PDB file of C-alpha atoms in Angstrom:
ATOM      1  CA  MET A 198     -43.637  31.699   7.228  1.00 91.00           C
ATOM      2  CA  GLN A 199     -44.834  29.326   9.451  1.00 95.00           C
ATOM      3  CA  ASN A 200     -46.449  31.904  11.820  1.00 96.00           C
ATOM      4  CA  ALA A 201     -47.876  33.925   8.480  1.00 97.00           C
ATOM      5  CA  LYS A 202     -48.858  30.256   7.074  1.00 97.00           C
ATOM      6  CA  ASP A 203     -50.510  29.341  10.184  1.00 98.00           C
ATOM      7  CA  SER A 204     -52.261  32.577  10.961  1.00 98.00           C
ATOM      8  CA  PHE A 205     -54.031  31.920   7.809  1.00 99.00           C
ATOM      9  CA  TYR A 206     -55.356  29.089   8.294  1.00 98.00           C
ATOM     10  CA  ILE A 207     -56.976  29.562  12.117  1.00 98.00           C
ATOM     11  CA  THR A 208     -58.676  32.659  10.666  1.00 99.00           C
ATOM     12  CA  LEU A 209     -60.486  31.050   7.339  1.00 99.00           C
ATOM     13  CA  ARG A 210     -61.279  28.460   9.555  1.00 98.00           C
ATOM     14  CA  ASN A 211     -62.778  29.838  12.521  1.00 98.00           C
ATOM     15  CA  ARG A 212     -64.281  32.105   9.908  1.00 99.00           C
ATOM     16  CA  LEU A 213     -66.011  29.540   7.664  1.00 99.00           C
ATOM     17  CA  ALA A 214     -67.534  28.678  10.987  1.00 98.00           C
ATOM     18  CA  THR A 215     -68.728  31.515  11.663  1.00 98.00           C
ATOM     19  CA  VAL A 216     -69.716  31.741   8.351  1.00 98.00           C
ATOM     20  CA  ASN A 217     -70.906  28.052   7.094  1.00 98.00           C
ATOM     21  CA  PRO A 218     -71.541  26.069  10.290  1.00 98.00           C
ATOM     22  CA  ASN A 219     -72.429  23.108   8.789  1.00 97.00           C
ATOM     23  CA  ARG A 220     -69.600  23.235   6.687  1.00 98.00           C
ATOM     24  CA  THR A 221     -67.520  20.766   8.138  1.00 97.00           C
ATOM     25  CA  MET A 222     -65.667  17.607   7.928  1.00 96.00           C
ATOM     26  CA  THR A 223     -64.565  14.460   9.104  1.00 94.00           C
ATOM     27  CA  LEU A 224     -61.139  14.051   9.602  1.00 91.00           C
ATOM     28  CA  ARG A 225     -58.974  11.219  11.576  1.00 88.00           C
ATOM     29  CA  GLY A 226     -62.689  10.640  13.601  1.00 92.00           C
ATOM     30  CA  ILE A 227     -61.979  14.085  14.085  1.00 94.00           C
ATOM     31  CA  THR A 228     -64.986  16.499  12.787  1.00 97.00           C
ATOM     32  CA  ARG A 229     -64.190  20.269  12.301  1.00 97.00           C
ATOM     33  CA  PRO A 230     -64.542  23.093  10.211  1.00 98.00           C
ATOM     34  CA  GLY A 231     -64.294  21.968   6.189  1.00 98.00           C
ATOM     35  CA  ILE A 232     -61.017  23.616   5.528  1.00 98.00           C
ATOM     36  CA  LEU A 233     -57.308  22.401   5.806  1.00 97.00           C
ATOM     37  CA  VAL A 234     -53.632  22.443   4.418  1.00 97.00           C
ATOM     38  CA  GLU A 235     -52.725  20.337   2.580  1.00 96.00           C
ATOM     39  CA  ASP A 236     -48.554  19.501   3.818  1.00 93.00           C
ATOM     40  CA  ALA A 237     -50.283  19.162   7.148  1.00 88.00           C
ATOM     41  CA  GLU A 238     -52.626  16.176   6.809  1.00 90.00           C
ATOM     42  CA  ALA A 239     -51.567  12.441   5.665  1.00 85.00           C
ATOM     43  CA  PRO A 240     -51.761  11.611   1.772  1.00 88.00           C
ATOM     44  CA  MET A 241     -55.213  11.507   0.638  1.00 87.00           C
ATOM     45  CA  PRO A 242     -56.395   9.944  -3.350  1.00 86.00           C
ATOM     46  CA  GLN A 243     -58.462  13.147  -4.250  1.00 87.00           C
ATOM     47  CA  MET A 244     -58.912  16.077  -2.628  1.00 88.00           C
ATOM     48  CA  LEU A 245     -62.150  16.159   0.153  1.00 94.00           C
ATOM     49  CA  LEU A 246     -65.834  16.938  -1.803  1.00 95.00           C
ATOM     50  CA  ASP A 247     -67.518  19.461  -0.310  1.00 96.00           C
ATOM     51  CA  ALA A 248     -63.622  21.156   1.307  1.00 98.00           C
ATOM     52  CA  PHE A 249     -61.693  23.773   1.214  1.00 99.00           C
ATOM     53  CA  THR A 250     -57.663  22.859   1.298  1.00 98.00           C
ATOM     54  CA  LEU A 251     -54.609  25.763   1.318  1.00 98.00           C
ATOM     55  CA  ARG A 252     -52.364  24.528  -0.921  1.00 98.00           C
ATOM     56  CA  TRP A 253     -48.923  26.626  -0.652  1.00 98.00           C
ATOM     57  CA  THR A 254     -46.604  27.119  -4.198  1.00 97.00           C
ATOM     58  CA  LYS A 255     -44.587  29.872  -4.936  1.00 95.00           C
ATOM     59  CA  LEU A 256     -42.118  31.938  -2.441  1.00 94.00           C
ATOM     60  CA  GLU A 257     -40.582  35.395  -3.177  1.00 94.00           C
ATOM     61  CA  THR A 258     -38.964  37.315  -0.714  1.00 91.00           C
ATOM     62  CA  ASP A 259     -38.496  41.761  -1.146  1.00 92.00           C
ATOM     63  CA  THR A 260     -35.698  41.678   0.681  1.00 88.00           C
ATOM     64  CA  GLN A 261     -34.983  45.415  -0.398  1.00 89.00           C
ATOM     65  CA  LEU A 262     -36.909  46.867   2.930  1.00 85.00           C
ATOM     66  CA  PRO A 263     -36.582  47.625   6.488  1.00 87.00           C
ATOM     67  CA  SER A 264     -37.795  44.088   7.327  1.00 88.00           C
ATOM     68  CA  ILE A 265     -38.072  41.148   4.934  1.00 90.00           C
ATOM     69  CA  LEU A 266     -41.368  41.325   2.483  1.00 95.00           C
ATOM     70  CA  ALA A 267     -41.565  37.565   1.999  1.00 95.00           C
ATOM     71  CA  GLN A 268     -44.609  36.394  -0.068  1.00 97.00           C
ATOM     72  CA  ILE A 269     -46.468  33.118  -0.434  1.00 98.00           C
ATOM     73  CA  ALA A 270     -49.016  31.775  -3.342  1.00 98.00           C
ATOM     74  CA  CYS A 271     -51.555  29.862  -2.007  1.00 99.00           C
ATOM     75  CA  GLU A 272     -54.031  27.886  -4.245  1.00 99.00           C
ATOM     76  CA  ILE A 273     -57.509  27.192  -3.064  1.00 99.00           C
ATOM     77  CA  HIS A 274     -58.514  23.945  -4.236  1.00 98.00           C
ATOM     78  CA  TYR A 275     -62.492  23.589  -3.096  1.00 98.00           C
ATOM     79  CA  ALA A 276     -64.725  20.502  -5.144  1.00 96.00           C
ATOM     80  CA  THR A 277     -68.750  19.681  -4.733  1.00 95.00           C
ATOM     81  CA  ALA A 278     -70.855  16.775  -5.804  1.00 90.00           C
ATOM     82  CA  GLY A 279     -74.133  18.366  -5.237  1.00 79.00           C
ATOM     83  CA  THR A 280     -75.920  16.898  -2.805  1.00 69.00           C
ATOM     84  CA  GLN A 281     -77.832  13.170  -2.566  1.00 69.00           C
ATOM     85  CA  GLY A 282     -80.976  14.961  -1.421  1.00 63.00           C
ATOM     86  CA  ASN A 283     -81.038  16.634  -5.137  1.00 58.00           C
ATOM     87  CA  MET A 284     -79.171  13.472  -6.975  1.00 53.00           C
ATOM     88  CA  GLU A 285     -76.527  15.288  -7.453  1.00 60.00           C
ATOM     89  CA  LEU A 286     -78.411  17.680  -9.587  1.00 65.00           C
ATOM     90  CA  ASP A 287     -77.353  20.699  -7.936  1.00 77.00           C
ATOM     91  CA  ARG A 288     -73.461  20.415  -8.207  1.00 84.00           C
ATOM     92  CA  GLY A 289     -74.068  24.416  -9.746  1.00 86.00           C
ATOM     93  CA  ARG A 290     -75.098  26.466  -6.878  1.00 92.00           C
ATOM     94  CA  ALA A 291     -73.295  23.916  -4.677  1.00 92.00           C
ATOM     95  CA  LEU A 292     -69.541  25.137  -6.343  1.00 96.00           C
ATOM     96  CA  GLU A 293     -71.093  29.090  -6.133  1.00 96.00           C
ATOM     97  CA  GLU A 294     -71.802  28.267  -3.335  1.00 96.00           C
ATOM     98  CA  MET A 295     -67.936  27.539  -1.917  1.00 97.00           C
ATOM     99  CA  ASP A 296     -67.149  31.199  -4.542  1.00 98.00           C
ATOM    100  CA  ASP A 297     -69.449  32.981  -1.866  1.00 98.00           C
ATOM    101  CA  GLU A 298     -68.241  31.405   1.563  1.00 98.00           C
ATOM    102  CA  LEU A 299     -64.787  31.654   0.016  1.00 99.00           C
ATOM    103  CA  LEU A 300     -65.125  35.026  -0.619  1.00 98.00           C
ATOM    104  CA  GLN A 301     -66.446  35.837   2.522  1.00 99.00           C
ATOM    105  CA  ILE A 302     -63.872  33.918   4.976  1.00 99.00           C
ATOM    106  CA  LEU A 303     -61.102  35.853   2.997  1.00 99.00           C
ATOM    107  CA  CYS A 304     -62.024  39.871   3.911  1.00 98.00           C
ATOM    108  CA  PRO A 305     -60.811  41.744   5.957  1.00 98.00           C
ATOM    109  CA  SER A 306     -58.370  40.557   3.739  1.00 98.00           C
ATOM    110  CA  SER A 307     -55.711  40.724   7.230  1.00 98.00           C
ATOM    111  CA  THR A 308     -55.167  39.427  10.697  1.00 98.00           C
ATOM    112  CA  PRO A 309     -52.532  39.620  13.380  1.00 98.00           C
ATOM    113  CA  LYS A 310     -49.249  37.422  13.137  1.00 98.00           C
ATOM    114  CA  TYR A 311     -49.247  34.682  16.027  1.00 97.00           C
ATOM    115  CA  ASN A 312     -47.122  32.415  16.661  1.00 96.00           C
ATOM    116  CA  TYR A 313     -49.124  29.117  16.916  1.00 96.00           C
ATOM    117  CA  THR A 314     -46.304  26.736  18.517  1.00 93.00           C
ATOM    118  CA  THR A 315     -47.011  28.126  21.998  1.00 92.00           C
ATOM    119  CA  THR A 316     -49.726  27.954  24.323  1.00 94.00           C
ATOM    120  CA  PRO A 317     -51.884  29.659  24.533  1.00 95.00           C
ATOM    121  CA  ALA A 318     -50.862  31.262  20.944  1.00 95.00           C
ATOM    122  CA  THR A 319     -48.841  34.340  20.915  1.00 95.00           C
ATOM    123  CA  GLN A 320     -49.523  37.301  19.039  1.00 96.00           C
ATOM    124  CA  MET A 321     -46.609  38.550  17.574  1.00 96.00           C
ATOM    125  CA  GLY A 322     -45.852  42.339  16.040  1.00 94.00           C
ATOM    126  CA  THR A 323     -47.203  42.649  12.621  1.00 96.00           C
ATOM    127  CA  MET A 324     -49.774  41.706  10.684  1.00 98.00           C
ATOM    128  CA  ILE A 325     -49.985  39.503   7.930  1.00 98.00           C
ATOM    129  CA  PHE A 326     -51.886  40.827   3.901  1.00 98.00           C
ATOM    130  CA  TRP A 327     -53.017  39.054   1.360  1.00 99.00           C
ATOM    131  CA  SER A 328     -54.935  39.858  -2.472  1.00 98.00           C
ATOM    132  CA  GLN A 329     -57.837  39.086  -3.855  1.00 98.00           C
ATOM    133  CA  ALA A 330     -58.531  36.074  -5.321  1.00 98.00           C
ATOM    134  CA  LEU A 331     -58.225  35.290  -8.312  1.00 98.00           C
ATOM    135  CA  PHE A 332     -60.482  32.324  -9.981  1.00 98.00           C
ATOM    136  CA  SER A 333     -59.576  29.952 -12.056  1.00 97.00           C
ATOM    137  CA  THR A 334     -62.597  27.719 -14.751  1.00 95.00           C
ATOM    138  CA  THR A 335     -64.379  25.661 -13.573  1.00 93.00           C
ATOM    139  CA  THR A 336     -62.925  21.918 -14.171  1.00 93.00           C
ATOM    140  CA  ILE A 337     -65.332  18.722 -14.213  1.00 91.00           C
ATOM    141  CA  THR A 338     -64.361  15.369 -13.761  1.00 88.00           C
ATOM    142  CA  ARG A 339     -67.116  13.158 -13.574  1.00 86.00           C
ATOM    143  CA  GLU A 340     -69.572  14.649 -11.691  1.00 87.00           C
ATOM    144  CA  ARG A 341     -67.564  16.624  -9.447  1.00 91.00           C
ATOM    145  CA  LEU A 342     -67.743  20.430 -10.306  1.00 94.00           C
ATOM    146  CA  GLU A 343     -63.894  21.839  -8.903  1.00 96.00           C
ATOM    147  CA  ARG A 344     -62.117  25.831  -8.702  1.00 97.00           C
ATOM    148  CA  VAL A 345     -58.684  26.509  -7.701  1.00 98.00           C
ATOM    149  CA  ALA A 346     -59.230  29.901  -6.600  1.00 99.00           C
ATOM    150  CA  THR A 347     -55.128  31.499  -5.810  1.00 99.00           C
ATOM    151  CA  VAL A 348     -54.221  34.531  -2.929  1.00 99.00           C
ATOM    152  CA  ASN A 349     -50.925  35.893  -2.048  1.00 99.00           C
ATOM    153  CA  VAL A 350     -50.309  36.065   1.196  1.00 99.00           C
ATOM    154  CA  PHE A 351     -47.949  38.954   2.185  1.00 98.00           C
ATOM    155  CA  ALA A 352     -45.867  39.010   5.370  1.00 97.00           C
ATOM    156  CA  PHE A 353     -42.836  40.077   6.864  1.00 96.00           C
ATOM    157  CA  GLN A 354     -40.621  38.174   9.042  1.00 92.00           C
ATOM    158  CA  GLU A 355     -39.957  39.791  12.751  1.00 90.00           C
ATOM    159  CA  GLN A 356     -37.274  38.727  15.015  1.00 84.00           C
ATOM    160  CA  GLY A 357     -35.459  35.788  15.032  1.00 77.00           C
ATOM    161  CA  GLU A 358     -38.094  33.836  13.002  1.00 81.00           C
ATOM    162  CA  ALA A 359     -36.888  31.780  10.585  1.00 67.00           C
TER     163      ALA A 359
END
């Protein structure tokens, strides 16, 4: 599943850089598109504001097919406190902007699967695809507006893949 998870993340990261090049974050002194995979980063006391955090959760497999079909749930967490220039009174609009960006980067809902352990990355023989996002209700924590969108990512296991 790691190749599918990596392919999903890299696809969303690259699409976000196109959809909103200003949605960036700085981690460990490096500025990059504002999306990260939670289990690939050092633990943080609180999720970053104005960035998307991918959290991989439930894994299921269908072994009744000629190739094993894996399904893994991905929770996409994001939050905003608005902008300082607007005295943080625009946090509702800022959250809606992130909702829209997420919808844009999730379409189309498929991409080729790559092995990113090689340089350059090697395209594999199958595609990954995912469901429409299910959006939670907005959660308010002090000045933060937060939301979680859940997407199910599907991938066939290929020969030699663990």
